Coordinates of C-alpha atoms in Angstrom, one line a residue:
M1 CA -28.1 56.3 64.7
S2 CA -31.8 57.3 64.3
T3 CA -34.6 54.9 64.2
L4 CA -35.4 55.7 60.6
T5 CA -31.8 55.1 59.6
L6 CA -31.9 51.7 61.3
V7 CA -35.2 50.8 59.6
L8 CA -33.9 51.8 56.2
G9 CA -30.6 49.9 56.8
L10 CA -32.6 46.7 57.6
L11 CA -34.7 47.2 54.6
M12 CA -31.7 47.5 52.3
S13 CA -29.7 44.7 54.0
G14 CA -31.6 41.9 52.3
V15 CA -34.6 41.4 54.6
L16 CA -37.0 41.8 51.7
Q17 CA -34.9 39.3 49.7
T18 CA -35.1 36.8 52.6
V19 CA -38.8 37.1 52.9
Y20 CA -39.9 37.4 49.3
S21 CA -37.4 35.7 47.1
Q22 CA -35.6 32.4 46.7
T23 CA -33.6 31.4 43.6
S24 CA -32.8 28.0 42.2
L25 CA -35.6 26.0 43.7
Q26 CA -34.6 22.4 42.9
C27 CA -36.6 19.9 41.0
N28 CA -39.1 18.0 43.2
A29 CA -38.6 20.5 46.0
N30 CA -41.2 22.8 47.6
S31 CA -41.3 26.4 48.9
K32 CA -43.8 28.6 50.7
L33 CA -42.0 31.9 50.2
K34 CA -44.1 34.7 48.7
R35 CA -41.9 35.1 45.7
I36 CA -39.5 32.6 44.2
V37 CA -37.5 32.2 41.0
I38 CA -37.4 28.9 39.3
K39 CA -34.7 28.1 36.8
N40 CA -34.0 25.0 34.7
P41 CA -31.3 22.6 36.0
A42 CA -27.9 23.0 34.4
N43 CA -28.2 19.4 33.1
I44 CA -31.6 17.9 32.4
N45 CA -31.1 14.3 33.3
Q46 CA -34.6 13.2 34.4
D47 CA -38.0 12.9 32.7
N48 CA -39.9 14.9 35.3
C49 CA -39.2 18.1 37.2
V50 CA -41.9 19.2 39.6
Y51 CA -41.9 22.4 41.7
H52 CA -44.4 22.4 44.6
I53 CA -45.7 25.8 45.7
L54 CA -47.1 25.8 49.2
P55 CA -49.2 28.6 50.7
H56 CA -47.3 31.6 52.0
S57 CA -50.2 32.5 54.2
S58 CA -53.9 31.7 54.7
N59 CA -54.7 34.9 52.7
V60 CA -53.2 33.7 49.4
C61 CA -55.8 33.6 46.6
Q62 CA -53.8 33.8 43.4
L63 CA -50.6 32.6 41.9
L64 CA -48.8 34.8 39.3
I65 CA -46.3 33.0 37.0
E66 CA -44.1 35.3 34.9
F67 CA -42.3 33.6 32.1
Q68 CA -39.1 35.6 31.9
Q69 CA -37.7 32.8 29.8
F70 CA -39.6 29.7 28.5
E71 CA -38.3 27.6 25.7
L72 CA -39.4 24.0 25.5
E73 CA -39.5 21.6 22.6
P74 CA -41.9 22.9 19.9
P75 CA -45.2 21.0 19.6
T76 CA -45.3 18.3 17.0
Y77 CA -47.8 18.9 14.2
R78 CA -49.2 15.9 12.3
A79 CA -50.9 17.1 9.2
D80 CA -52.4 13.7 8.3
V81 CA -54.6 13.6 11.5
H82 CA -54.6 17.4 12.2
T83 CA -53.2 17.2 15.7
L84 CA -50.7 19.3 17.6
E85 CA -49.0 17.6 20.5
C86 CA -46.8 18.9 23.3
E87 CA -44.4 16.2 24.2
D88 CA -41.9 18.0 26.5
H89 CA -44.3 20.4 28.3
L90 CA -45.2 22.2 31.5
A91 CA -48.5 21.2 33.2
V92 CA -49.9 23.7 35.7
G93 CA -53.5 24.2 36.6
D94 CA -55.5 23.6 33.4
F95 CA -52.6 24.6 31.2
H96 CA -50.3 22.4 29.2
L97 CA -47.6 24.6 27.6
C98 CA -44.7 23.9 25.3
G99 CA -42.7 25.7 22.6
H100 CA -41.9 29.5 22.9
N101 CA -43.6 31.4 25.7
T102 CA -40.9 33.9 26.8
G103 CA -42.7 37.1 28.0
Q104 CA -46.0 35.4 28.7
H105 CA -47.6 35.2 32.2
L106 CA -50.4 33.3 33.9
Y107 CA -52.7 33.9 36.9
L108 CA -54.0 30.8 38.6
P109 CA -56.6 30.6 41.5
F110 CA -54.9 29.5 44.7
N111 CA -57.8 29.3 47.1
V112 CA -56.0 28.5 50.3
A113 CA -59.0 29.6 52.4
K114 CA -61.1 26.9 50.5
G115 CA -58.6 24.2 51.2
T116 CA -56.1 24.3 48.3
K117 CA -52.9 23.0 49.8
E118 CA -50.4 23.5 46.9
I119 CA -50.0 24.3 43.2
A120 CA -47.5 22.1 41.3
L121 CA -45.5 23.2 38.3
A122 CA -44.8 19.9 36.5
F123 CA -42.3 19.7 33.7
S124 CA -42.5 16.5 31.6
L125 CA -39.2 16.2 29.7
A126 CA -39.2 12.7 28.2
N127 CA -37.4 13.9 25.0
R128 CA -35.0 16.1 27.0
W129 CA -34.8 18.6 24.2
P130 CA -31.3 20.1 24.5
Q131 CA -32.4 23.7 24.0
S132 CA -34.9 23.6 27.0
K133 CA -34.6 26.7 29.2
W134 CA -36.9 28.2 31.8
N135 CA -36.7 31.1 34.2
L136 CA -40.0 31.7 36.0
V137 CA -40.9 34.2 38.7
V138 CA -43.7 32.8 40.8
T139 CA -45.5 35.2 43.2
Q140 CA -48.2 34.4 45.7
L141 CA -50.9 37.1 45.8
E142 CA -53.0 37.8 48.9
C143 CA -56.6 39.0 49.0
S144 CA -56.8 40.0 52.7
K145 CA -57.6 43.6 53.4
A146 CA -55.7 43.4 56.6
N147 CA -52.3 43.9 55.0
K148 CA -52.3 47.6 54.7
R149 CA -49.3 49.6 53.5
M150 CA -47.4 51.0 56.5
S151 CA -45.9 54.4 56.2
F152 CA -42.3 55.3 57.2
S153 CA -43.8 57.6 59.9
S154 CA -45.5 54.5 61.4
L155 CA -42.2 52.7 61.3
W156 CA -40.5 55.6 63.0
N157 CA -43.1 55.7 65.8
M158 CA -43.0 51.9 66.2
G159 CA -39.2 52.0 66.4
D160 CA -39.2 54.7 69.1
N161 CA -41.3 52.6 71.3
M162 CA -39.2 49.4 70.9
G163 CA -35.9 48.3 72.3
L164 CA -33.2 46.9 70.0
Q165 CA -34.0 43.3 70.8
N166 CA -37.7 43.9 69.9
M167 CA -36.6 45.6 66.7
R168 CA -34.6 42.4 65.9
T169 CA -37.7 40.3 66.5
L170 CA -39.8 42.7 64.4
F171 CA -37.5 42.1 61.4
T172 CA -37.5 38.3 61.5
A173 CA -38.9 37.1 58.2
P174 CA -42.4 35.9 59.4
T175 CA -43.1 39.1 61.4
F176 CA -41.7 41.4 58.8
A177 CA -43.9 39.8 56.1
K178 CA -47.0 40.3 58.1
T179 CA -46.5 43.7 59.7
I180 CA -43.9 45.8 57.8
C181 CA -43.7 44.9 54.1
P182 CA -46.0 46.9 51.8
K183 CA -48.7 45.1 50.1
V184 CA -46.7 44.6 46.9
N185 CA -49.5 42.6 45.1
E186 CA -52.1 45.4 45.5
D187 CA -51.7 46.6 41.9
I188 CA -51.2 43.3 40.2
L189 CA -54.0 41.2 41.9
A190 CA -56.1 40.2 38.9
P191 CA -59.9 40.3 38.8
A192 CA -61.5 36.9 39.6
G193 CA -61.5 34.6 36.6
C194 CA -58.7 36.3 34.7
N195 CA -55.9 34.0 33.5
Q196 CA -53.8 36.9 32.1
Y197 CA -54.0 40.5 33.4
Y198 CA -52.4 43.4 31.7
T199 CA -52.0 46.5 33.9
Q200 CA -50.3 49.0 31.6
P201 CA -52.3 51.4 29.4
T202 CA -50.6 50.1 26.2
G203 CA -49.2 46.6 25.4
T204 CA -49.3 43.6 23.2
I205 CA -51.2 40.4 23.8
R206 CA -50.0 37.2 22.0
S207 CA -51.2 33.7 21.8
F208 CA -49.2 31.0 23.6
N209 CA -46.3 29.6 21.4
Y210 CA -46.6 32.7 19.1
Q211 CA -43.4 33.5 17.2
E212 CA -43.1 36.5 14.9
N213 CA -40.8 35.1 12.3
A214 CA -41.1 31.4 12.6
A215 CA -43.6 28.7 11.7
S216 CA -45.5 28.1 14.9
Y217 CA -49.1 27.2 16.0
Y218 CA -51.2 28.1 18.9
L219 CA -51.9 25.3 21.3
P220 CA -55.0 23.1 21.1
N221 CA -57.7 22.7 23.8
M222 CA -57.0 26.1 25.3
N223 CA -59.6 28.1 27.2
Y224 CA -58.6 31.2 29.1
V225 CA -59.5 34.8 29.9
V226 CA -57.4 37.8 29.2
C227 CA -58.2 41.0 31.2
I228 CA -56.8 44.5 30.8
K229 CA -56.8 47.1 33.6
A230 CA -59.1 50.0 32.7
G231 CA -57.8 52.7 34.9
P232 CA -59.9 55.5 36.5
D233 CA -60.4 57.6 33.3
A234 CA -60.7 54.9 30.7
T235 CA -63.7 55.0 28.4
M236 CA -62.8 52.5 25.7
I237 CA -60.0 50.3 24.5
E238 CA -58.6 50.1 20.9
Y239 CA -57.2 46.8 19.5
Q240 CA -55.0 46.6 16.4
A241 CA -53.8 43.2 15.3
S242 CA -50.4 42.9 13.6
K243 CA -51.0 39.2 13.1
F244 CA -54.3 37.2 13.4
S245 CA -54.7 33.8 11.9
M246 CA -57.1 31.2 13.2
S247 CA -59.1 28.3 11.8
L248 CA -62.4 29.0 10.0
E249 CA -65.2 26.6 9.2
L250 CA -65.4 27.8 5.6
P251 CA -62.6 29.9 4.1
S252 CA -65.0 32.1 2.2
L253 CA -66.7 33.4 5.4
P254 CA -65.7 36.7 6.9
G255 CA -64.8 35.3 10.3
Y256 CA -67.4 36.7 12.7
D257 CA -69.7 35.3 15.3
G258 CA -71.5 32.3 13.8
D259 CA -68.6 31.7 11.4
C260 CA -66.5 31.0 14.5
H261 CA -68.8 29.6 17.2
S262 CA -71.9 27.5 16.8
Y263 CA -74.7 27.4 19.4
I264 CA -75.4 23.8 18.3
Q265 CA -72.8 21.2 19.1
T266 CA -71.5 19.7 15.8
D267 CA -68.8 17.0 15.7
G268 CA -65.8 18.1 13.6
R269 CA -66.8 21.7 13.3
R270 CA -64.0 24.2 13.7
E271 CA -64.5 26.1 16.9
D272 CA -61.4 28.2 17.5
Y273 CA -62.2 31.8 18.3
L274 CA -61.3 35.0 20.2
M275 CA -64.3 36.5 21.9
I276 CA -64.2 40.3 22.6
P277 CA -67.4 41.5 24.2
Q278 CA -69.0 44.9 23.4
S279 CA -66.6 45.5 20.4
H280 CA -67.1 46.9 16.9
V281 CA -64.9 47.6 13.9
A282 CA -63.5 51.1 14.3
N283 CA -64.6 52.5 10.9
S284 CA -68.0 50.9 10.9
V285 CA -70.3 50.8 14.0
N286 CA -72.6 48.5 12.0
I287 CA -70.1 45.6 12.3
V288 CA -70.4 44.6 15.9
P289 CA -69.2 41.0 16.3
T290 CA -68.4 39.3 19.6
Y291 CA -66.5 36.3 18.2
Y292 CA -63.5 36.6 15.8
C293 CA -61.7 33.9 13.8
G294 CA -60.0 33.2 10.5
T295 CA -58.1 36.4 9.5
S296 CA -61.0 38.8 10.4
L297 CA -58.8 41.0 12.6
Q298 CA -55.8 40.9 10.2
T299 CA -57.8 42.2 7.3
R300 CA -59.9 44.8 9.0
P301 CA -59.1 48.1 10.7
S302 CA -58.8 48.4 14.5
L303 CA -61.4 47.4 17.0
I304 CA -63.0 49.5 19.7
A305 CA -64.5 48.0 22.8
S306 CA -66.1 49.3 26.0
A307 CA -65.4 48.1 29.5
P308 CA -64.9 45.6 31.0
F309 CA -61.8 45.1 28.8
I310 CA -61.6 41.3 28.4
M311 CA -60.9 38.6 25.8
Y312 CA -61.7 34.9 25.9
F313 CA -59.7 32.6 23.8
S314 CA -60.8 29.0 22.9
S315 CA -59.2 26.4 20.7
D316 CA -60.5 22.9 19.9
S317 CA -58.5 19.7 19.4
F318 CA -58.2 20.1 15.6
T319 CA -55.1 21.9 14.2
D320 CA -54.4 23.0 10.6
E321 CA -51.7 25.2 9.0
T322 CA -53.8 28.4 9.4
E323 CA -53.6 28.3 13.2
T324 CA -50.5 30.4 13.6
G325 CA -52.0 32.7 16.3
F326 CA -52.2 36.3 17.0
S327 CA -50.3 39.4 18.2
I328 CA -52.7 42.2 19.1
N329 CA -51.6 45.7 20.3
Y330 CA -54.0 47.5 22.7
R331 CA -54.4 51.0 23.8
I332 CA -56.6 52.3 26.6
R333 CA -58.4 55.4 25.5
T334 CA -60.0 58.2 27.6
A335 CA -62.0 59.7 24.8

């Protein structure tokens, strides 16, 4: 058997699975594996379910959480006091999430080098909503430049100079993770400050708890940054909203800039907005807002923006029936 055949056999035999993935992490347990899968218990019989993510290595700098399935009790809207409250919810970082978030994702800073010891994903389930389901893929991303991709020719040469026992040692999980595995997070590591990062040239960006055909509201007290990967030949990005409905201080206003965001703090003022820097309305270069609210993106043609391709979403503590959220298609353009 050749060295390369042995290497490939070891790769295919589950070593990667051992190093990078663990399924069914139990409530109130911890894991330091690079990639884990977290699923809801078959029976939710406790008020709290916390998953503790410990650093995989000292190079970890971000945590990526992919919501392959996320269904918690919808938030409770009280029209009399204009509040929206998540009762059963997930608390992680600065985020409190509930309702429908299947298909969403989050990036969180995980600054191990600066002393961060863990990130906790804490589900509060006081109501024990019977339809609660979650299936999260959690990946620790590393910023070190030392983890270079190793070619198969390098593996071949390494194997030729090692005995079988040393090869066995090489493929133990800690050694394998440090010396053999390719740097799988290289293309998905987000720019600093991004809470969501879209890496494909086309896609759809939705507000949290957005539902296409159901009455739902985006969540209050949210502040996060959405980034889109530009690519080497990108010159601009085009946005087209299929749905865009946010609060507006005065319904008669068009929903741009000062209509959405005041530079003077005013108690009770509606301050929900989506900020898109360096953007303009596609059919009118004279309309060049930065802040959007109301239905300004629903009732206008597409937007064009130049790099960097980012959005910033902010919602206040006030909720009304207009705050049903957004679904925005984007397309990276090269001309």
